[in-house]
Short mmCIF file of C-alpha atoms in Angstrom, two decimals:
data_model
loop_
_atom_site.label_atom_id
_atom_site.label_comp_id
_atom_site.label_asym_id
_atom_site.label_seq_id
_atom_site.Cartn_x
_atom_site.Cartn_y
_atom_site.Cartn_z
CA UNK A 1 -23.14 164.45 -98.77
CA UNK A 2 -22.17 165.16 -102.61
CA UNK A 3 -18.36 163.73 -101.95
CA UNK A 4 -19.84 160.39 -100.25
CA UNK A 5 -22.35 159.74 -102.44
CA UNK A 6 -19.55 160.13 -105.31
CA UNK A 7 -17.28 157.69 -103.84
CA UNK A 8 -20.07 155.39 -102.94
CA UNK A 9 -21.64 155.59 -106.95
CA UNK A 10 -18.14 155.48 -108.43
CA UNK A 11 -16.99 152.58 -106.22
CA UNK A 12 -20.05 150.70 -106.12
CA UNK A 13 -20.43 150.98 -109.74
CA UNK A 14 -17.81 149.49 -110.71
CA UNK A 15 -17.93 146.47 -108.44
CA UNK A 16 -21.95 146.55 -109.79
CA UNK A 17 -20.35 146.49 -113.05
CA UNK A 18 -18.32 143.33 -112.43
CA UNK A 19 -21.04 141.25 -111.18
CA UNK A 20 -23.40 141.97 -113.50
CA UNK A 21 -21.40 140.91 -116.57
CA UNK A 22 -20.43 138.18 -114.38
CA UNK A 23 -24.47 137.06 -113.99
CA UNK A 24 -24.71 138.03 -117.86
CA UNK A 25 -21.94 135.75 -118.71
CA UNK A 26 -22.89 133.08 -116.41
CA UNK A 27 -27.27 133.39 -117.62
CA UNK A 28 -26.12 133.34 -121.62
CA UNK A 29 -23.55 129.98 -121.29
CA UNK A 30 -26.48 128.68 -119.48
CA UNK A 31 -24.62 127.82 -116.43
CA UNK A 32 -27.65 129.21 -113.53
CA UNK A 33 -25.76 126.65 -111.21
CA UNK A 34 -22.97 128.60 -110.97
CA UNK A 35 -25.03 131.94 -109.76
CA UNK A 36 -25.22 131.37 -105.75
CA UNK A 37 -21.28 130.72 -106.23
CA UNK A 38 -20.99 134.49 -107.43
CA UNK A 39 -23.49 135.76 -105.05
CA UNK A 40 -21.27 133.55 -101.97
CA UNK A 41 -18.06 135.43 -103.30
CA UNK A 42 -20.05 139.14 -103.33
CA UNK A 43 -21.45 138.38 -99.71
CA UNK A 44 -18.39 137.46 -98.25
CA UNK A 45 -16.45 140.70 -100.04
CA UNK A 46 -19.25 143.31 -98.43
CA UNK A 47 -19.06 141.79 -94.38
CA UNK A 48 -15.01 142.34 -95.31
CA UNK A 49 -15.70 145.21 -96.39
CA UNK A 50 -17.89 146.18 -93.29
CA UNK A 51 -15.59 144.82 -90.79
CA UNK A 52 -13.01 146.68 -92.46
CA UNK A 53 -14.58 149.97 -92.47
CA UNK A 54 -15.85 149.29 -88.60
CA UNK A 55 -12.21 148.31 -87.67
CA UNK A 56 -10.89 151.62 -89.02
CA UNK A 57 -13.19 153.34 -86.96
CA UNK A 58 -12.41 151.71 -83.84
CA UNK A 59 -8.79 152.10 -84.04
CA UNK A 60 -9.16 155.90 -84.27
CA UNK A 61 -11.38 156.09 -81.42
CA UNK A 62 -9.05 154.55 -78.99
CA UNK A 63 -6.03 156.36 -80.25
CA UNK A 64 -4.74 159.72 -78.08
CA UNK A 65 -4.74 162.72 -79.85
CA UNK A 66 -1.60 162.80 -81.81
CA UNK A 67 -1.48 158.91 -82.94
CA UNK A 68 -5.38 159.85 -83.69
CA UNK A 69 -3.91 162.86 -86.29
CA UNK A 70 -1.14 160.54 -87.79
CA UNK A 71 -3.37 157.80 -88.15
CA UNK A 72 -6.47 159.91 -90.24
CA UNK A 73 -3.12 161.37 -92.17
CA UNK A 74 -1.73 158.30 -92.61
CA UNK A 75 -5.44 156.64 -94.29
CA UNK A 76 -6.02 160.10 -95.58
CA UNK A 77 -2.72 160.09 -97.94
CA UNK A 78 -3.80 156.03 -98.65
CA UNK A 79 -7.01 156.92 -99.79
CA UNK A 80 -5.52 159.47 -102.16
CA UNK A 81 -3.45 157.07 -103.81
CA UNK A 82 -6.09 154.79 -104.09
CA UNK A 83 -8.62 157.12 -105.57
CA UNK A 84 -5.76 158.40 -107.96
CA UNK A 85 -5.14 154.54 -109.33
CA UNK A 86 -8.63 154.08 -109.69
CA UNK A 87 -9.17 157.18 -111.43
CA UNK A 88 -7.17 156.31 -114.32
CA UNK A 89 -7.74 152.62 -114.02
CA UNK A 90 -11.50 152.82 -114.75
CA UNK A 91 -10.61 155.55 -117.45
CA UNK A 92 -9.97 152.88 -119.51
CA UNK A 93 -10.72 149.69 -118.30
CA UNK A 94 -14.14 150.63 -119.06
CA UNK A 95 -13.65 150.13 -122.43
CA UNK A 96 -12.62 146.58 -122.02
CA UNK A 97 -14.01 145.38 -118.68
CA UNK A 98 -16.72 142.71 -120.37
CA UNK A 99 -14.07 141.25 -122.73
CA UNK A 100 -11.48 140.71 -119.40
CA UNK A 101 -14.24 139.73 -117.52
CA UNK A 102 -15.68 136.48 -120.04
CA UNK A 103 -11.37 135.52 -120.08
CA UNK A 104 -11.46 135.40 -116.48
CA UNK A 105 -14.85 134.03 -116.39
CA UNK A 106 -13.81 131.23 -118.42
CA UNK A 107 -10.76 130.28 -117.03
CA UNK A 108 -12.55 129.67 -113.37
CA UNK A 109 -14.99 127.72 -114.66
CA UNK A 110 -12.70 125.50 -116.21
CA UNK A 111 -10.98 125.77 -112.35
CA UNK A 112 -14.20 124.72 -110.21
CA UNK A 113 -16.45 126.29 -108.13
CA UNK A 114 -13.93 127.57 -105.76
CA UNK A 115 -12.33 129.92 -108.86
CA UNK A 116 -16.00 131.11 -109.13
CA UNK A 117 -16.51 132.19 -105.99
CA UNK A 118 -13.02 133.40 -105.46
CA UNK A 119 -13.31 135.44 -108.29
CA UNK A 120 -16.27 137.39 -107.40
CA UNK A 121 -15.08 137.84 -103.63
CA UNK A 122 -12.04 139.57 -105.12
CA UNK A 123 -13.91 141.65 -107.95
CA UNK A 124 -16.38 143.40 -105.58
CA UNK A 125 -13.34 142.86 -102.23
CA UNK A 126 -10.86 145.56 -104.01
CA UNK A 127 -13.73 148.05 -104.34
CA UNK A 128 -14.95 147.58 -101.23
CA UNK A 129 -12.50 148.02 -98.71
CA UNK A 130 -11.24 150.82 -101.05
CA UNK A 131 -14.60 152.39 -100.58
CA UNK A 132 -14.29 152.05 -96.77
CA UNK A 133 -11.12 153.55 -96.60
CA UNK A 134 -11.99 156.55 -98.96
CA UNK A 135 -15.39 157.19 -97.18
CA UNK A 136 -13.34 156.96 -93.97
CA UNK A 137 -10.57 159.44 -95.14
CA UNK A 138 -13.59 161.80 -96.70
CA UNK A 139 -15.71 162.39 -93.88
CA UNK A 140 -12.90 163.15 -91.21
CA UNK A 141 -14.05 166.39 -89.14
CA UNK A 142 -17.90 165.28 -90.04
CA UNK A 143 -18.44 162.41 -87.56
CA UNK A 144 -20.95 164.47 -85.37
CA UNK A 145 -23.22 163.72 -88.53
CA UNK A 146 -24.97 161.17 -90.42
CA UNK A 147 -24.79 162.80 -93.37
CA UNK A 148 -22.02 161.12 -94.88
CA UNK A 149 -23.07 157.98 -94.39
CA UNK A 150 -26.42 158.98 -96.13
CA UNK A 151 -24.76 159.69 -99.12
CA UNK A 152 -22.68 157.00 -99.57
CA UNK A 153 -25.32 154.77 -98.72
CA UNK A 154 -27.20 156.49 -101.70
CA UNK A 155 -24.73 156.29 -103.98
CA UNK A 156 -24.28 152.44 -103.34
CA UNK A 157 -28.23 151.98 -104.11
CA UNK A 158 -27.94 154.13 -107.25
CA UNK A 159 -25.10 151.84 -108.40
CA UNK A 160 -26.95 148.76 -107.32
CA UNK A 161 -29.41 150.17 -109.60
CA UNK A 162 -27.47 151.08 -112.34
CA UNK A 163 -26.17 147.91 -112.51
CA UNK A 164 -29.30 146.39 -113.03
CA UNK A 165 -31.07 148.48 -115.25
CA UNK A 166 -27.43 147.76 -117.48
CA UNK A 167 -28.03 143.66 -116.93
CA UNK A 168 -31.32 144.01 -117.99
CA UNK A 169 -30.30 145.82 -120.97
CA UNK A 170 -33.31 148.67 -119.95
CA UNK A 171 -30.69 151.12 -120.19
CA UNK A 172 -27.59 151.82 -121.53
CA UNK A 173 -24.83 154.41 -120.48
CA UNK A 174 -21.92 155.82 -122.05
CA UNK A 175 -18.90 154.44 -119.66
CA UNK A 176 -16.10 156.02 -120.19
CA UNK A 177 -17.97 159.78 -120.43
CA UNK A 178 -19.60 158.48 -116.86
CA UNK A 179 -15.71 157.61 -115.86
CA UNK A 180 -14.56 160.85 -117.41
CA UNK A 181 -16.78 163.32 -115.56
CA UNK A 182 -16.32 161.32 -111.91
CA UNK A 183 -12.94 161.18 -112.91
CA UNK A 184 -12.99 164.50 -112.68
CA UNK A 185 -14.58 165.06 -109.64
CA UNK A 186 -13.15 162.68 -108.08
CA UNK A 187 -9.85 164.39 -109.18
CA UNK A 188 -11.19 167.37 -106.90
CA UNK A 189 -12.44 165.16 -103.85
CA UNK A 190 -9.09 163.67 -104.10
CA UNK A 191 -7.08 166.68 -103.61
CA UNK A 192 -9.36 167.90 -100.72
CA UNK A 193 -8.41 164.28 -99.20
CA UNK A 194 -5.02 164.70 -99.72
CA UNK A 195 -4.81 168.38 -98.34
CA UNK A 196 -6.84 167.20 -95.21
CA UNK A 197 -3.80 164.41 -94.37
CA UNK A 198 -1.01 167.11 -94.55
CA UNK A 199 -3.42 169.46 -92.13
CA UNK A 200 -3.48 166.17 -89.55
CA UNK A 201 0.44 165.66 -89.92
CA UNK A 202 0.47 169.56 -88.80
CA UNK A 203 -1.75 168.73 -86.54
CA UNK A 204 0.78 166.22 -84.79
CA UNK A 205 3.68 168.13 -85.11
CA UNK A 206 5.13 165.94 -87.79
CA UNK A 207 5.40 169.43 -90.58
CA UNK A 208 5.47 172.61 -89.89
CA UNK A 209 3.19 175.96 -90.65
CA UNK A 210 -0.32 175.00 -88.88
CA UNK A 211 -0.81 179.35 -87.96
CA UNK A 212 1.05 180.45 -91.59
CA UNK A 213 -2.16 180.84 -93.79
CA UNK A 214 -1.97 181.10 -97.42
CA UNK A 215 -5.42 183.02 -97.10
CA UNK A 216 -8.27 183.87 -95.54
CA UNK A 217 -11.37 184.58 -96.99
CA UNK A 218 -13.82 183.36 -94.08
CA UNK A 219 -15.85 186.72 -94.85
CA UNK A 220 -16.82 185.66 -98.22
CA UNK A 221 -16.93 182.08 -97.61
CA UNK A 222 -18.22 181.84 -93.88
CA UNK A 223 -17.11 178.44 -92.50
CA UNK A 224 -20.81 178.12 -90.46
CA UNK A 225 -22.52 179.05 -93.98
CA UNK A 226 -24.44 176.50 -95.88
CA UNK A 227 -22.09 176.74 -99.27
CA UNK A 228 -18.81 176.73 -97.02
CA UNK A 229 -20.19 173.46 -95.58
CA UNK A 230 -20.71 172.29 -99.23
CA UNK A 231 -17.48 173.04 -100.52
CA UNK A 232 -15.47 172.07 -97.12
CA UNK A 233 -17.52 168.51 -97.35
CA UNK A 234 -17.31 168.16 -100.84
CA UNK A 235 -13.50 169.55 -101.67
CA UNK A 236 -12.15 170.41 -98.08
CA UNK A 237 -12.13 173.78 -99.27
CA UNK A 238 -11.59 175.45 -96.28
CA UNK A 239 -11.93 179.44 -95.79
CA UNK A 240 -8.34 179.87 -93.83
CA UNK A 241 -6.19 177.29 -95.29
CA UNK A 242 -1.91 176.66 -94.45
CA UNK A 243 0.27 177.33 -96.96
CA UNK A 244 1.23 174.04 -96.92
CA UNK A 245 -2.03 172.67 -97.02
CA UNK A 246 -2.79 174.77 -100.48
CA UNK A 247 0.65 173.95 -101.73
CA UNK A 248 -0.31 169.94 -101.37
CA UNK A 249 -3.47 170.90 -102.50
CA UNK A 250 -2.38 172.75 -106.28
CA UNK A 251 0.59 169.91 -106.40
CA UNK A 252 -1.86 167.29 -106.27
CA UNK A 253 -4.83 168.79 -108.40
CA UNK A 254 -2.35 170.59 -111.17
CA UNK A 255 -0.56 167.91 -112.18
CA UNK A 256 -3.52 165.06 -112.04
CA UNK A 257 -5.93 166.59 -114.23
CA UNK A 258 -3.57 167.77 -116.50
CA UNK A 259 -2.49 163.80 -117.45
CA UNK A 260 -6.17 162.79 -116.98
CA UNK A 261 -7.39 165.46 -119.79
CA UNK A 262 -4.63 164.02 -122.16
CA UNK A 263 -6.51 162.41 -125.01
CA UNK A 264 -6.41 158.65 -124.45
CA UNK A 265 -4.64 156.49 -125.95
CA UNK A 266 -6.32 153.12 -126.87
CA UNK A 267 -3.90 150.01 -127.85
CA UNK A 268 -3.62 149.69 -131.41
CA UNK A 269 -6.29 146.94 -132.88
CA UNK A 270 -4.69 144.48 -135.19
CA UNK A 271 -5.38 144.83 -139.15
CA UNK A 272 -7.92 142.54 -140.64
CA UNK A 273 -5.36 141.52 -143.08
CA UNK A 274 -3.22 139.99 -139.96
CA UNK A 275 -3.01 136.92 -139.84
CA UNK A 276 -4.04 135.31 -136.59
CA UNK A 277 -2.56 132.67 -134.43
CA UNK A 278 -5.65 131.01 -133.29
CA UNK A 279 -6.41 127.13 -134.84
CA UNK A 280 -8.89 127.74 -137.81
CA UNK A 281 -12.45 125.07 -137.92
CA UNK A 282 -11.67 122.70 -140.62
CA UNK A 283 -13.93 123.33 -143.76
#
């Protein structure tokens, strides 16, 4: 439940992030009218989103066994990418997010109402069908089981909530040490994603080494025990892994949270004593 609610709080933060500063932006230029325009564009993104998540799941179930393992390898490795983009993408677009946002803002309402509500509908789109395809990559093996579902359905609502409480000013978080630590994790969920898409491409036949384990430590980490669920749900850490499948896993992990630990670079803010480019008010 852990890795679902994750994804669902990371991803559905960030699109709550969006449209609140887009409300906030809209509420302090004093332009209510535009509001149902954003709230057309977010409704439109989530039954994409839906339809996107319930076409994935159709297309597996009517798939024979081995196109069933290429396809869950094939959205598994997908999802991995995506999570790794986002990863590093919120690390430090969190920092500048409203700023973007009022450009942006601006710019479609100088556009029409069309810009408004395409704007949205692409904001809160992205996350969403990345969501779907994560959470449909994350929970493969768990389908017998609600639980997944559950969590990401609780993470959504916490972001929902989040992003509220941070409209109404009632609370305030620290963004990019919220991106940092779920960056981390995330890091981790990733890997286990990744790892489970080269165990369904051994699965088909398409690489080699399904019987060569690495390990096997299934009597100190019981597959049937509660913290062997946890870990398999939450980081596919599995008790009798391939070689392969731990070789994808420490290629993936190593490397990625070695260059997201690197201290951050910002962009260099211009001197005070530069002049600017911008027309100057007479007087």
């Amino acid at each position: 439940m852990f890795a679902s609610y994750l994804i669902g709080l990371r991803e559905g933060l960030e699109a709550a992030l969006v449209v609140s500063v887009l409300v906030a932006l809209l509420v302090k230029s004093d332009r209510r009218d535009r509001l149902p325009l954003v709230w057309a564009g977010v409704g439109a993104a989530l039954v994409l989103s839906i339809a996107f998540g319930a076409l994935l799941t159709f297309t597996v179930a009517h798939l024979e066994y081995r196109q069933q393992e290429l396809f869950e390898a094939v959205t598994s490795l997908l999802a991995t990418v995506f999570v790794t983009w986002m990863i590093f993408w919120m690390r430090g677009a969190a920092r500048t997010i409203s700023g973007d946002l009022r450009a942006k803002l601006s710019e479609a309402l100088e556009v029409g109402a069309i810009a408004v509500v395409v704007m949205a509908f692409l904001a809160v789109a992205r996350e969403g069908l990345e969501t779907a395809l994560l959470f449909f990559a994350s929970v493969q093996g768990a389908t017998t089981t609600a639980v997944p579902l559950i969590g990401i359905s609780l993470g959504l609502i916490t972001a929902v909530l989040l992003g509220w409480a941070i409209y109404r000013s009632a609370m305030r978080i620290n963004l990019t040490r919220f991106f940092t630590w779920t960056g981390l994790l995330l890091i981790l969920v990733a890997a286990g994603i990744f790892k489970y898409g080269v165990h369904d491409l051994q699965e088909a036949a398409v690489l080699p080494g399904l019987s060569s384990y690495a390990f096997d430590i299934s009597g100190v980490l019981p597959a049937d025990s509660w913290y062997g669920a946890l870990l398999a749900g939450m980081f596919n850490i599995t008790p009798q892994p391939s070689v392969l499948e731990t070789v994808a896993w420490a290629a993936y992990a190593v490397p990625t949270l070695i260059l997201f630990l690197q201290p951050w670079r910002s962009r260099p803010t211009p001197s005070p004593a530069t002049p600017s480019t911008d027309p100057q008010p007479a007087g």
